[in-house]
Every structure is written in structure tokens, then in C-alpha cells.
mmCIF file of C-alpha atoms in Angstrom:
data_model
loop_
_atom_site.group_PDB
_atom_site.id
_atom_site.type_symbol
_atom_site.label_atom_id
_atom_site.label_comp_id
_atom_site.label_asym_id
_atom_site.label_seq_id
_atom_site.Cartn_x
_atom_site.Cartn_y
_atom_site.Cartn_z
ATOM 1 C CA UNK A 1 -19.923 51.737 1.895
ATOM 2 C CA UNK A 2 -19.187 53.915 4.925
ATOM 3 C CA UNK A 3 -16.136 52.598 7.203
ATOM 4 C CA UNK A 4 -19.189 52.759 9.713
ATOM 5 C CA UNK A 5 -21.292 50.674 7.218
ATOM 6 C CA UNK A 6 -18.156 48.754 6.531
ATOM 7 C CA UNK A 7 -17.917 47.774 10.563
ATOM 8 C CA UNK A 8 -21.405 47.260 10.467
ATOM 9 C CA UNK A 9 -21.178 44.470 7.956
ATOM 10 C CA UNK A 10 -18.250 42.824 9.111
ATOM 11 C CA UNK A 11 -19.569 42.271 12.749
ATOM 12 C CA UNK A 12 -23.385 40.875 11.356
ATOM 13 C CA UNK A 13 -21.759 38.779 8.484
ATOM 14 C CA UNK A 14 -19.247 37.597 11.652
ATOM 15 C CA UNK A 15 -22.499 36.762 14.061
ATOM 16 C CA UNK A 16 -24.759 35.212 11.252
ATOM 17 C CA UNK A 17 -21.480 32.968 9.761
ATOM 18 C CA UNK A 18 -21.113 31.459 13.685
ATOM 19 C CA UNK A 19 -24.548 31.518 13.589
ATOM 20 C CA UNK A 20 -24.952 29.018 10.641
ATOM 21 C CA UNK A 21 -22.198 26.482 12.202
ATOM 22 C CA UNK A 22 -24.004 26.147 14.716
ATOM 23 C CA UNK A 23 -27.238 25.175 13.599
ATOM 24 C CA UNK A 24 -27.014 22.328 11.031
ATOM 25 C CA UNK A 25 -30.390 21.124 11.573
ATOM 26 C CA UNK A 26 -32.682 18.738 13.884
ATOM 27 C CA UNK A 27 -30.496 15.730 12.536
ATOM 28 C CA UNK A 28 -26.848 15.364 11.027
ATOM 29 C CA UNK A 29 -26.772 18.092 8.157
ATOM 30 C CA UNK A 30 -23.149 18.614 7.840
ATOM 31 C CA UNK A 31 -22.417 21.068 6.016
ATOM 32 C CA UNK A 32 -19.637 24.097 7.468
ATOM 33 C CA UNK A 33 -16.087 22.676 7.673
ATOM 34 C CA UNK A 34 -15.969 22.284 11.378
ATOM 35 C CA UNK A 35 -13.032 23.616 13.364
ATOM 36 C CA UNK A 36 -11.819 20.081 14.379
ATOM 37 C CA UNK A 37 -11.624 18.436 11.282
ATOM 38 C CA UNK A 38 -8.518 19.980 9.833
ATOM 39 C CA UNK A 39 -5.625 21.134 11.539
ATOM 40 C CA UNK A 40 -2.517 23.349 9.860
ATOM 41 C CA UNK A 41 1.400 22.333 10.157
ATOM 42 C CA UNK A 42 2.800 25.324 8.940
ATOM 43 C CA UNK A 43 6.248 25.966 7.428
ATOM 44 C CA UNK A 44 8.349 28.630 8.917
ATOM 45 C CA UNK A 45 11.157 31.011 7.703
ATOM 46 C CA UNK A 46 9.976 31.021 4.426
ATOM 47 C CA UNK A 47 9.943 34.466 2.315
ATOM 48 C CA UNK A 48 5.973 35.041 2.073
ATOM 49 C CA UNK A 49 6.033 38.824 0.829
ATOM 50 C CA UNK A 50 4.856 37.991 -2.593
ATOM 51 C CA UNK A 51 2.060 35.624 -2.549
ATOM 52 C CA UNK A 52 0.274 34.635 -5.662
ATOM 53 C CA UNK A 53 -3.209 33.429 -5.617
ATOM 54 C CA UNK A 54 -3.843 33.732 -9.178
ATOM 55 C CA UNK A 55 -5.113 30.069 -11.049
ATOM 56 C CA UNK A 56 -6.681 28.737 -14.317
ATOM 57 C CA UNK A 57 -10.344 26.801 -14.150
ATOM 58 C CA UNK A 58 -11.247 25.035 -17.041
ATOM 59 C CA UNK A 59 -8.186 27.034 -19.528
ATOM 60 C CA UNK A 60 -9.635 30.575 -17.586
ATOM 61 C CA UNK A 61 -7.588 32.231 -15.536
ATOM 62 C CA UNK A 62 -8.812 33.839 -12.212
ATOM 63 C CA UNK A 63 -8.180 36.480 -8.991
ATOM 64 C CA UNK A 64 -8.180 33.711 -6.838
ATOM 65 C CA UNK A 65 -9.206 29.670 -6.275
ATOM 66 C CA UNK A 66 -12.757 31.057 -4.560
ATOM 67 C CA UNK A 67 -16.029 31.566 -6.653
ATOM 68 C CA UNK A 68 -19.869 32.350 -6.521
ATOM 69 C CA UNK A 69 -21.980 28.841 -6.390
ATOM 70 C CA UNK A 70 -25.472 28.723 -7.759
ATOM 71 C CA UNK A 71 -28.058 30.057 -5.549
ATOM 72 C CA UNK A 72 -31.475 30.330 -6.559
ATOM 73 C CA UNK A 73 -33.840 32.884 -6.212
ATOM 74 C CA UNK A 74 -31.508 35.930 -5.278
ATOM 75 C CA UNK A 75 -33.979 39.111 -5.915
ATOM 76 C CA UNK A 76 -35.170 37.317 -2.624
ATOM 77 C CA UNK A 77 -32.426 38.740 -0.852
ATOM 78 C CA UNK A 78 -31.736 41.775 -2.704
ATOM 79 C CA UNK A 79 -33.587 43.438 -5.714
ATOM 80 C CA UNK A 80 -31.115 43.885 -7.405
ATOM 81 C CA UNK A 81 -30.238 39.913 -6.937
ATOM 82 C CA UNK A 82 -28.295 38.239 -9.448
ATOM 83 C CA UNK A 83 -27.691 41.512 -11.475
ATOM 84 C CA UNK A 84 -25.390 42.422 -8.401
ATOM 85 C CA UNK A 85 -23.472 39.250 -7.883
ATOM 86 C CA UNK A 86 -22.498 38.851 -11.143
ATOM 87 C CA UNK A 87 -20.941 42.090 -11.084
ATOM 88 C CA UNK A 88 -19.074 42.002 -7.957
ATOM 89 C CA UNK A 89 -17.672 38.400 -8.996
ATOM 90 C CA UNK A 90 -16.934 40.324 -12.394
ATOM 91 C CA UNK A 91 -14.885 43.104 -10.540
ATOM 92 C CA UNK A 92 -13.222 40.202 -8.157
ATOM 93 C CA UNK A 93 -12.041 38.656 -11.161
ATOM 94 C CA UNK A 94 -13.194 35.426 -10.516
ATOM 95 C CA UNK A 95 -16.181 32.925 -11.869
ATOM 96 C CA UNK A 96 -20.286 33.380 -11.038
ATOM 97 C CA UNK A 97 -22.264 30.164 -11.968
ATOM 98 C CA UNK A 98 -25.880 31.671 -12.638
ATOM 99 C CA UNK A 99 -28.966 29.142 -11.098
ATOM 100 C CA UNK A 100 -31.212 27.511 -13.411
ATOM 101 C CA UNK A 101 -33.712 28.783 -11.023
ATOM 102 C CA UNK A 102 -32.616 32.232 -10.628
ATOM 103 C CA UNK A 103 -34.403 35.635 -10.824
ATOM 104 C CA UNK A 104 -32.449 37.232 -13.553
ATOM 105 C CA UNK A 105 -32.197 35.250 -17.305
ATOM 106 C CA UNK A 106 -28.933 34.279 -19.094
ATOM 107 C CA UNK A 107 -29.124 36.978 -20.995
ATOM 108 C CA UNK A 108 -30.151 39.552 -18.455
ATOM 109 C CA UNK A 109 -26.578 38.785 -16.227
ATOM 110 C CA UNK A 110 -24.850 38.532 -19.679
ATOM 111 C CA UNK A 111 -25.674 42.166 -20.293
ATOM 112 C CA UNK A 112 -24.555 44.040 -16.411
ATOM 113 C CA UNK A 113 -20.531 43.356 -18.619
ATOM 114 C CA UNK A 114 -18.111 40.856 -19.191
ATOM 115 C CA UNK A 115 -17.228 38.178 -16.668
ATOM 116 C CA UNK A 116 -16.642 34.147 -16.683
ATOM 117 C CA UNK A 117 -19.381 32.856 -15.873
ATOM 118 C CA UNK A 118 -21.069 29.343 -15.709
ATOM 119 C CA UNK A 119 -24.521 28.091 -15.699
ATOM 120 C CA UNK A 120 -26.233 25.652 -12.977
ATOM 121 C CA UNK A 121 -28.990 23.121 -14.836
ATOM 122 C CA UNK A 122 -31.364 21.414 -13.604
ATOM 123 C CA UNK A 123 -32.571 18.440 -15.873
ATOM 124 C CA UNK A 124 -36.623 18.907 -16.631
ATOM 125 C CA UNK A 125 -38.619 16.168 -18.063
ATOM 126 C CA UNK A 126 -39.476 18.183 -20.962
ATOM 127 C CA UNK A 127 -35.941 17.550 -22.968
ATOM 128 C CA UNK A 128 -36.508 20.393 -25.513
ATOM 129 C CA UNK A 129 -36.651 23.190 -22.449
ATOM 130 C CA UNK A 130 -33.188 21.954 -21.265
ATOM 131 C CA UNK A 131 -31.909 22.157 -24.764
ATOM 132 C CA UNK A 132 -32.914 25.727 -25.484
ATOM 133 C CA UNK A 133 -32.001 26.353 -22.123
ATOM 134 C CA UNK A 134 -27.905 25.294 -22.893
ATOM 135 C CA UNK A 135 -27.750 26.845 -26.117
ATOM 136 C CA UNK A 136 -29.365 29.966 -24.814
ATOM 137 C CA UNK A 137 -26.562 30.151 -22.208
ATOM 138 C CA UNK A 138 -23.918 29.049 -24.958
ATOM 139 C CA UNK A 139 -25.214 32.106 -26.881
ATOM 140 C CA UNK A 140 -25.421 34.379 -23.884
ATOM 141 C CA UNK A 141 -21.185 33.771 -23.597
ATOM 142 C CA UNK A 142 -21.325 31.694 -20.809
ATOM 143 C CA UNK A 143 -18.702 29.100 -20.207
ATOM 144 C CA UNK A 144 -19.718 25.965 -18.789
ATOM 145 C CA UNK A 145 -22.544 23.637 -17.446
ATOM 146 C CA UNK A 146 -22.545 22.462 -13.696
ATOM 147 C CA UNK A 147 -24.916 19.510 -14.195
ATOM 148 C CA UNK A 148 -26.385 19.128 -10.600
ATOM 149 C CA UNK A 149 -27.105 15.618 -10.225
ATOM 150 C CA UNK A 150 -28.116 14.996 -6.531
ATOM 151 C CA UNK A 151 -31.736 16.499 -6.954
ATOM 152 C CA UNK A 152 -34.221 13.890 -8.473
ATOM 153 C CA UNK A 153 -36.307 14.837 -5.417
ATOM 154 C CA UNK A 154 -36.293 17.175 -3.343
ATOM 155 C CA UNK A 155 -35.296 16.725 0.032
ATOM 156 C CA UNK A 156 -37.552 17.020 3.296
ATOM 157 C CA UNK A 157 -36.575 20.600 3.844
ATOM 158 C CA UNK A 158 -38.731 21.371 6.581
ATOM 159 C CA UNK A 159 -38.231 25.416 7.014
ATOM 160 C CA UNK A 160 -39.768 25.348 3.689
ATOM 161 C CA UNK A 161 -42.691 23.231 4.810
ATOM 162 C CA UNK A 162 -43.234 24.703 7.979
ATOM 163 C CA UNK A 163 -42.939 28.158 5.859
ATOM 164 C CA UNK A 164 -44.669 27.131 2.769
ATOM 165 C CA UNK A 165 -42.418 28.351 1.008
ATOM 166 C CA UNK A 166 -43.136 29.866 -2.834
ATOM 167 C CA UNK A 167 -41.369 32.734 -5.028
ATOM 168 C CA UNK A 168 -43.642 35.975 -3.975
ATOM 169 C CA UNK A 169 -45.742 37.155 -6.395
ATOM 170 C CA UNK A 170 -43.719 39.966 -8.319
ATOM 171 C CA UNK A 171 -40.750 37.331 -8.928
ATOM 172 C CA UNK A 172 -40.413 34.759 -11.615
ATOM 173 C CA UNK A 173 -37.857 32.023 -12.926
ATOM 174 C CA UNK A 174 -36.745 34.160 -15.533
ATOM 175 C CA UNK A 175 -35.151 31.504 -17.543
ATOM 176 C CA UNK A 176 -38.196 29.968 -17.796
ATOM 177 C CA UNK A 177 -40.694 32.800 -18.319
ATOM 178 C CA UNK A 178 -43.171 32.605 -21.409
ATOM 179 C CA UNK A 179 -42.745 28.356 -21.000
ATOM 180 C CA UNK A 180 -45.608 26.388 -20.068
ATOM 181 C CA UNK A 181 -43.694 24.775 -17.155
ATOM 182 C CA UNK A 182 -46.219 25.371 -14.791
ATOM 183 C CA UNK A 183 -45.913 27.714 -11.900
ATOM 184 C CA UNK A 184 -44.737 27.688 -8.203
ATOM 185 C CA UNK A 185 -47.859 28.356 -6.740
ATOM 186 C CA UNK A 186 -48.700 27.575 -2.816
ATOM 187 C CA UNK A 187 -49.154 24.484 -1.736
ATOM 188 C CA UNK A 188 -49.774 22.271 1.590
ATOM 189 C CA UNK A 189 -46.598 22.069 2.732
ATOM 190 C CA UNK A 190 -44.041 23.527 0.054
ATOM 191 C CA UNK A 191 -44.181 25.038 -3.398
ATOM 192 C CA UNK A 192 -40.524 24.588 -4.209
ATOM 193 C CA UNK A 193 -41.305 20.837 -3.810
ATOM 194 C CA UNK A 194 -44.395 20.495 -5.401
ATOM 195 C CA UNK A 195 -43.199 22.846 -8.343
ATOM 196 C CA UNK A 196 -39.680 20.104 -8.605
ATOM 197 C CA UNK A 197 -41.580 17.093 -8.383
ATOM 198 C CA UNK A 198 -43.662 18.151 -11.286
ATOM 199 C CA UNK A 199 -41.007 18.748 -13.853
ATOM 200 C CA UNK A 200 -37.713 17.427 -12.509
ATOM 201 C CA UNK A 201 -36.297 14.904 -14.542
ATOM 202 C CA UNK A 202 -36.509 11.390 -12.103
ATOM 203 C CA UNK A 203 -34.659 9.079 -15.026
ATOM 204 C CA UNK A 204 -31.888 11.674 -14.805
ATOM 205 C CA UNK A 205 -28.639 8.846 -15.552
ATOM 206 C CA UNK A 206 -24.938 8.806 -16.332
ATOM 207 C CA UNK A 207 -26.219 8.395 -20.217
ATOM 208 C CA UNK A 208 -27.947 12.113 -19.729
ATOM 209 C CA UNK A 209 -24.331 13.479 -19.219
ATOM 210 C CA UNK A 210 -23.103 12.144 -22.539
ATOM 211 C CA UNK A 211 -26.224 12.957 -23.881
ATOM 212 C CA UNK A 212 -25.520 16.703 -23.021
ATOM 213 C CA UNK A 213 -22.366 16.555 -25.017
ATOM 214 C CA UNK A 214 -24.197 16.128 -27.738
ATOM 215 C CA UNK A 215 -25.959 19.228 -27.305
ATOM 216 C CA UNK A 216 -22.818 21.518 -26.552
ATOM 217 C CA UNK A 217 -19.276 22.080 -26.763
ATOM 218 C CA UNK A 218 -19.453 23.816 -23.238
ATOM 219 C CA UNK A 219 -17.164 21.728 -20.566
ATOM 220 C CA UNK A 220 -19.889 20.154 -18.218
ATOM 221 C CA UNK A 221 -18.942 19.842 -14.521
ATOM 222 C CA UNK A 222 -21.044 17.266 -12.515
ATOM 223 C CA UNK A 223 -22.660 18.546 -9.502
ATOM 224 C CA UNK A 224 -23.058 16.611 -6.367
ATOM 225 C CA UNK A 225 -20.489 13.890 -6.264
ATOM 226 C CA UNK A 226 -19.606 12.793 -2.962
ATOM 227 C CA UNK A 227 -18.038 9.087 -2.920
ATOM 228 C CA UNK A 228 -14.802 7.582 -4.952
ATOM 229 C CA UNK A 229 -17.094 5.474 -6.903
ATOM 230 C CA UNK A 230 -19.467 8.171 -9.010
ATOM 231 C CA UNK A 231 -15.918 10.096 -9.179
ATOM 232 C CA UNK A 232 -14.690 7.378 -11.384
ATOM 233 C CA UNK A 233 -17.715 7.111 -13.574
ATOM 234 C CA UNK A 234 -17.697 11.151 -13.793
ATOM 235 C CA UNK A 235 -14.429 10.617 -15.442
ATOM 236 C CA UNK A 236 -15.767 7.706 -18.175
ATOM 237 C CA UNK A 237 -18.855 9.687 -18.730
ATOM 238 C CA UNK A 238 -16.412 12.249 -19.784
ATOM 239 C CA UNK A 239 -16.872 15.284 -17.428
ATOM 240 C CA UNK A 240 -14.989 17.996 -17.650
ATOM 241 C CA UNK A 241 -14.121 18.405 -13.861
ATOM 242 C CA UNK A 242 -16.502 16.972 -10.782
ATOM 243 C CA UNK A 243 -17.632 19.521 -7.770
ATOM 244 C CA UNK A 244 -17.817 17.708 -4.498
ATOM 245 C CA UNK A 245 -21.266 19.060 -2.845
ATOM 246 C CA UNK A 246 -23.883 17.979 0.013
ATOM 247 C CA UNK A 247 -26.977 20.732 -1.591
ATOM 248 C CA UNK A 248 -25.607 22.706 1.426
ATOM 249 C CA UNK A 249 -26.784 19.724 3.391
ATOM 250 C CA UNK A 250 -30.930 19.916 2.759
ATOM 251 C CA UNK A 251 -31.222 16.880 0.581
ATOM 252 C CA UNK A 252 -30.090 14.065 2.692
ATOM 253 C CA UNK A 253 -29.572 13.398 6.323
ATOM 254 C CA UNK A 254 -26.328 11.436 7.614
ATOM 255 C CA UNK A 255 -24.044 12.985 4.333
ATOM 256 C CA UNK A 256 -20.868 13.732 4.717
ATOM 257 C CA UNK A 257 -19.718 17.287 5.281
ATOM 258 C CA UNK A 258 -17.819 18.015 1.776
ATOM 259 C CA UNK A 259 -14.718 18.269 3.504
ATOM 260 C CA UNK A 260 -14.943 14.841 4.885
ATOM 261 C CA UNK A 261 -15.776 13.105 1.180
ATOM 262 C CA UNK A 262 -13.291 15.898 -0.578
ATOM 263 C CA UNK A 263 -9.992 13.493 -0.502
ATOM 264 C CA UNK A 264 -11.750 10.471 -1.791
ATOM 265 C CA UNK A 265 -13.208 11.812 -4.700
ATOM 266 C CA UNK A 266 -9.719 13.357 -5.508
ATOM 267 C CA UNK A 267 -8.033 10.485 -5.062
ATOM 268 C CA UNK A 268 -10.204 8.386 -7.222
ATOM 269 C CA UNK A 269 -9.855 10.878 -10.230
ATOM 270 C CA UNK A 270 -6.328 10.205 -10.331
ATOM 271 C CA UNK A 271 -6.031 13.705 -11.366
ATOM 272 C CA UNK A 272 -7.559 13.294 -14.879
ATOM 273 C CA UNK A 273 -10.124 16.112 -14.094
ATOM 274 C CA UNK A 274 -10.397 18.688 -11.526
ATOM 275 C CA UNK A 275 -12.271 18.424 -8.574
ATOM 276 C CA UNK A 276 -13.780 21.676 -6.579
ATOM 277 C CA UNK A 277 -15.437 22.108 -3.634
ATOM 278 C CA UNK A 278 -19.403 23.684 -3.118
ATOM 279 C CA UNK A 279 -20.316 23.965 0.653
ATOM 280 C CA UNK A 280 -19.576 24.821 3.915
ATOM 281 C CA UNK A 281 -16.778 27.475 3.612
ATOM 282 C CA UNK A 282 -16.783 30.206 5.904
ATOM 283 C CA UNK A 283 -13.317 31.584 6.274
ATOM 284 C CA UNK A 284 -10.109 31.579 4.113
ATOM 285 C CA UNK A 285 -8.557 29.081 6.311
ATOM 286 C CA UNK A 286 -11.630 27.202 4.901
ATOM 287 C CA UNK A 287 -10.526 27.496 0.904
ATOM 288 C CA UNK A 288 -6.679 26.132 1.995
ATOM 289 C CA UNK A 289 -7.656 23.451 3.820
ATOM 290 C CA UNK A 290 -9.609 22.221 0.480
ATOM 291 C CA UNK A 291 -6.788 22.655 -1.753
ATOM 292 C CA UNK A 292 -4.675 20.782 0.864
ATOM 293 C CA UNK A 293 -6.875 18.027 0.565
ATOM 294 C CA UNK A 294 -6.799 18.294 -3.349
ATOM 295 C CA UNK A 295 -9.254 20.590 -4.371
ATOM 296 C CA UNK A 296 -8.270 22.981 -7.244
ATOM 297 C CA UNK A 297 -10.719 25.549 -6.406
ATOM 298 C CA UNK A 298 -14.279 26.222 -4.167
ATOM 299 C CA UNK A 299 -17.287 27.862 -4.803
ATOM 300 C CA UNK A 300 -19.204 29.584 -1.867
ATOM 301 C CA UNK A 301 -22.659 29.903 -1.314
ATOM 302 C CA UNK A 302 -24.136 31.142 1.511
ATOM 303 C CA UNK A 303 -22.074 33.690 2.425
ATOM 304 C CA UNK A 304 -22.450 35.446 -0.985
ATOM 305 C CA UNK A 305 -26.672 35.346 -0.370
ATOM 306 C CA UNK A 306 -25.950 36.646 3.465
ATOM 307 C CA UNK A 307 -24.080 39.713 2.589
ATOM 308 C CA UNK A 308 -26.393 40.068 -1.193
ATOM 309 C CA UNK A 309 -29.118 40.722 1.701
ATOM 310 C CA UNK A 310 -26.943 43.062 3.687
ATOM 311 C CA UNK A 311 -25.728 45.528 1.331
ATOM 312 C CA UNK A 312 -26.524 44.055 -2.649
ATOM 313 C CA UNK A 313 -23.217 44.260 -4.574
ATOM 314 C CA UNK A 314 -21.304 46.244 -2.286
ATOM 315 C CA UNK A 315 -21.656 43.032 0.204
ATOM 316 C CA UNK A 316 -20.679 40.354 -2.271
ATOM 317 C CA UNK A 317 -17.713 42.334 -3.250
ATOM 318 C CA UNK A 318 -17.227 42.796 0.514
ATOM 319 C CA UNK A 319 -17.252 38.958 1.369
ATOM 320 C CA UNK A 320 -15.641 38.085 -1.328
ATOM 321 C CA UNK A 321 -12.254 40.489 -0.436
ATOM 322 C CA UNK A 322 -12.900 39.506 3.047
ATOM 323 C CA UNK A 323 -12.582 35.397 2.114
ATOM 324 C CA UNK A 324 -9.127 36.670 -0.401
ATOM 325 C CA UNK A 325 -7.418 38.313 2.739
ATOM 326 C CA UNK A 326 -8.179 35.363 5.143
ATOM 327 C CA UNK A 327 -7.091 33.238 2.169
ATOM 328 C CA UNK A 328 -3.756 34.544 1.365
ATOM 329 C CA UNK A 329 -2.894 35.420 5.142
ATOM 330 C CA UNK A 330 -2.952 31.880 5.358
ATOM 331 C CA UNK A 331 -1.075 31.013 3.000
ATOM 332 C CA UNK A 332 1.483 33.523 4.315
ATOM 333 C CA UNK A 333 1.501 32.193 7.873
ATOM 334 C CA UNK A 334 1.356 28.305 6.596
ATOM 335 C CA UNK A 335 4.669 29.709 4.098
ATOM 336 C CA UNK A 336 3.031 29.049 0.817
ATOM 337 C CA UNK A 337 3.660 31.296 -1.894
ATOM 338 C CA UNK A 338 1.702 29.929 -4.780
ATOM 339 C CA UNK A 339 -0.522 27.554 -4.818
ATOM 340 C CA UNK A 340 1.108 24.623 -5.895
ATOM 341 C CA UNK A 341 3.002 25.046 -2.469
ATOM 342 C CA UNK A 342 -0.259 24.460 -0.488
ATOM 343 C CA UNK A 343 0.094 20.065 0.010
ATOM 344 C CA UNK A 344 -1.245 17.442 2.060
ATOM 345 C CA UNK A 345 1.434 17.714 4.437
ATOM 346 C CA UNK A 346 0.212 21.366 5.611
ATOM 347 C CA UNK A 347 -3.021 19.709 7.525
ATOM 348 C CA UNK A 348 -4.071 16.863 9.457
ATOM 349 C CA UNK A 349 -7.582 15.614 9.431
ATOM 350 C CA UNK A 350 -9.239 14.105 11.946
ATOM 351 C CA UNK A 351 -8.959 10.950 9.919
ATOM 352 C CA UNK A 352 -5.632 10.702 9.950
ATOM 353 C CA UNK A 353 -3.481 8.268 11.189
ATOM 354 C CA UNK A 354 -1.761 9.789 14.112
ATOM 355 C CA UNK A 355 1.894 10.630 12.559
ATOM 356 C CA UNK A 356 3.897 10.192 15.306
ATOM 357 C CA UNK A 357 2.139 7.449 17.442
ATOM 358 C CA UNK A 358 4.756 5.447 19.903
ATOM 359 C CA UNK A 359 5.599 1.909 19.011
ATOM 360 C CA UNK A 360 3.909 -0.686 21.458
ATOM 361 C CA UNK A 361 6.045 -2.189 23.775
ATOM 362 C CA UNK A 362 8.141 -5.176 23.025
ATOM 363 C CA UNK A 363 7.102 -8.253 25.047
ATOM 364 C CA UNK A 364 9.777 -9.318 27.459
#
């Protein structure tokens, strides 16, 4: 990329990012960690000129506490699609989770080089697809399962309906080409939704994720938590680690924003498992406010599809730098040097009880 490219980029991934805060949706779709709800209490006169942003997910060590979420569909944005991200996560040196619905296969992303990666699933009613399915990504060297959980509809996503929306005719679900699954052909209002009420798994149950670790030894991470209470049954079902996500806010109206459900779920884990965050972050000050509030790591969405679109690989591996030198300049500026330094007591939230509030009045 040309530093005229380069400037390029950063001023339309800056205009489309505001863009996206700003437009949530006809009804509450919270999904971008809005300015308000967190504010920073930095340290001062703390040596910052080492800072270390290196951390370990699931026993695999990492660049940095930000990776790729599962995004479907990416040869949408970009021919070159999933290929792409996987390799610019790969030379971040940090963790891609591949879609179940994605345009490349397991295999095909195993084979553009080595990488961590995990795979998204998707629960279909036809058991023996989901099986092949996890061993296939066992076998393909992938390294865990996010279970997404919060799909056994689809929501009223109404771009898609007004859009009838369906994959264009030279793309396919690779993982699930040569399978008589059906196709996602046009329908009346959407495709996506016809296609997922057709084979989507409606029984899915807290017995399925036990019933996956039967299947594998992969770590399964459940997908979609967003109160206290499923947090504490993630941890008796036996999950490896729980990621705190709203769909990007098109399943159901009047959810939280994940920041705003992020401390409960941590706090009802009591730390047994780790918790990470999928949604709604648009700038480094984004990723420390989560790991104030608990989070060990976050996954980004969005903005890796956005820039894919741009400029393919040389995007993702832009965004994703970009994100890593917001990140660690605030660290620097809230005088965290690792981060096991970055606490609760370097934000308030908007739900906070005020800290210094004046005593009423004594009654004379």
C-alpha cells in the first residue's frame, strides 16, 4: 500500500467506523461501545517505555488481546475473502475464528500457512453434518469451537429483507459444498432466513454442549452469552471460556450493548473460565476498556470486513496495526505496562456509583 493509499484508507475506514455508531438501527440495536459509557482514570508518572501486550488464549500465546470474529460470507467483500484474513491475522500474530458459513473451507484457510485459528459452528438439524464438520476442522489444525448459541432463528434483519438478500451465484458455503443441505436460493423476503430456518438446529440446549465434548477434544467457547445466569451454566456445562456477544446487534431488539452485560458475566464466572468480548469495538481505547471490565481478550468484526472490502489483506493487516497502536497508546497514557496492570479502577461506567458523592446533610 502506497502512503497515498495508506491515507486513503485511514480517512474512509475513519468516516465509515463513525458512520456505523451512528446508525444502530430503527430501534435499540446496541452494539458500538458508546463514548459515554466508560470513562478512563489514568495513572501518572509511571515508566510506560516498554509496554507489553503479549497474552495466552486458551494455553496459545498471542501479539496482542484483539482477534478476527467470525464473519460469514467474506469473498462478498473481497475475492480473495477469507484466504486474506486468515493471513493477515497469521502475520499479526494473533487468532482468526473461520465462519461456519464462510466462503473458503477448513481446509482451504488451513493451507494459505500456519496460524491459530478457531472455528465458528452453527448447530444443523442433521447431527452427522456437524460432526464431520468438527472433526474436519480438528483435522484441518484448528484449535477450538465457538459454539454460537443465540441463533435458533434468525432475527428480523430487515436490510436483508428489504434487499433479499442471497450468496450471488458464483459463491458457495464451502464447508458445506457436495452436502445435500439445500441451497440459499431467493426468496420473498430473505434467503439467509429462509436457508437458517430450514436446517438450523431449534432444540439446540445446554445438553448439545456436553454432547459436543463427546465429539472432540477441541476447547469449546460458547457464543452469545449475555446475562450472569447462562454464564454460570456455561461453566457446569463445562465450557472452555464464554464470549459475551449481541450477533452485532441483528438478532434481538432492546439487548444490551456487550459492554453493558460484559461485567456481569465476568463476575458470575468467578474467574473459572475466561470471558472475551465479540462486538462493538472500534478503537483501542475500545479493547482496554473491556479488559478493565474483565475481559481477557476481544474479537472484532466489522472492522476486519470494512477494510477486507477496501484493500483485501493489506486492509485487515492495516486495521488490525491500527487497533494495536490505539491499544497500547492507551495503555501508555492510562500507565499500564502489561496487562495485568489494566483494573477496574482505570474506568468508570456509567453504572457506577458515583465515587465521590457528598454525604447528605445532617438534620439539625
Amino acid at each position: 500500500m502506497t502512503p497515498s493509499q495508506s491515507r486513503s484508507f485511514l480517512r474512509w475506514f475513519t468516516t465509515t467506523m463513525r458512520l456505523v455508531q451512528r446508525t444502530n438501527g430503527p430501534f435499540k440495536r446496541t452494539e458500538t461501545l458508546s463514548q459515554g459509557s466508560c470513562d478512563f482514570r489514568p495513572r501518572i508518572l509511571i515508566d510506560v517505555s516498554k509496554i507489553d501486550m503479549t497474552t495466552t488464549v486458551l494455553g496459545f500465546k498471542i501479539s496482542m488481546p484483539i482477534m478476527v470474529a467470525p464473519t460469514a460470507m467474506q469473498k462478498m467483500a473481497h475475492p480473495d475473502g477469507e484466504y486474506a484474513t486468515a493471513r493477515a491475522a497469521s502475520a499479526a500474530g494473533t487468532i482468526m475464528t473461520l465462519s461456519s458459513w464462510a466462503t473458503s473451507s477448513v481446509e482451504e484457510v488451513a493451507s494459505t500457512g500456519p496460524g491459530i485459528r478457531f472455528f465458528q459452528l452453527y448447530v444443523y438439524k442433521n447431527r452427522n453434518v456437524v460432526e464431520q464438520l468438527v472433526r474436519r476442522a480438528e483435522r484441518a489444525g484448528f484449535k477450538a469451537i465457538a459454539l454460537t448459541v443465540d441463533t435458533p432463528r434468525l432475527g428480523r434483519r430487515e436490510s436483508d429483507i428489504k434487499n433479499r438478500f442471497t450468496l450471488p451465484p458464483n459463491l458457495t458455503l464451502k464447508n458445506f459444498e457436495g452436502l445435500d443441505l439445500g441451497k440459499m436460493d431467493e426468496a420473498a423476503d430473505s434467503g439467509l432466513a429462509s436457508y437458517v430456518a430450514g436446517q438450523i438446529d431449534r432444540t439446540l440446549s445446554w445438553k448439545d454442549v456436553q454432547w459436543l465434548q463427546t465429539i472432540t477434544k477441541l476447547p469449546i467457547l460458547v457464543k452469545g452469552v449475555l446475562t450472569g445466569e447462562d454464564a454460570r451454566i456455561a461453566v457446569q456445562a463445562g465450557a472452555a471460556g464464554i464470549i459475551v456477544s449481541n450477533h452485532g446487534a441483528r438478532q434481538l431488539d432492546y439487548v444490551p450493548a456487550t459492554i453493558s452485560a460484559l461485567e456481569e458475566v465476568v463476575k458470575a464466572t468467578q474467574g473459572r473460565i475466561p470471558v472475551f468480548l465479540d462486538g462493538g469495538v472500534r478503537r483501542g481505547t475500545d479493547v482496554f476498556k473491556a479488559l478493565a471490565l474483565g475481559a481477557s481478550g476481544i474479537f472484532i468484526g466489522r472492522p476486519v470486513v470494512f477494510s477486507l472490502a477496501a484493500e483485501g489483506e493489506a486492509g485487515v493487516r492495516k486495521v488490525l496495526q491500527m487497533l494495536r497502536d490505539e491499544f497500547e497508546l492507551t495503555m501508555a497514557l492510562s500507565g499500564c505496562r502489561s496487562l495485568k496492570e489494566i483494573s477496574r479502577n482505570h474506568i468508570t461506567t456509567e453504572w457506577d456509583t458515583p465515587r465521590d458523592s457528598p454525604r447528605p446533610l445532617a438534620r439539625l
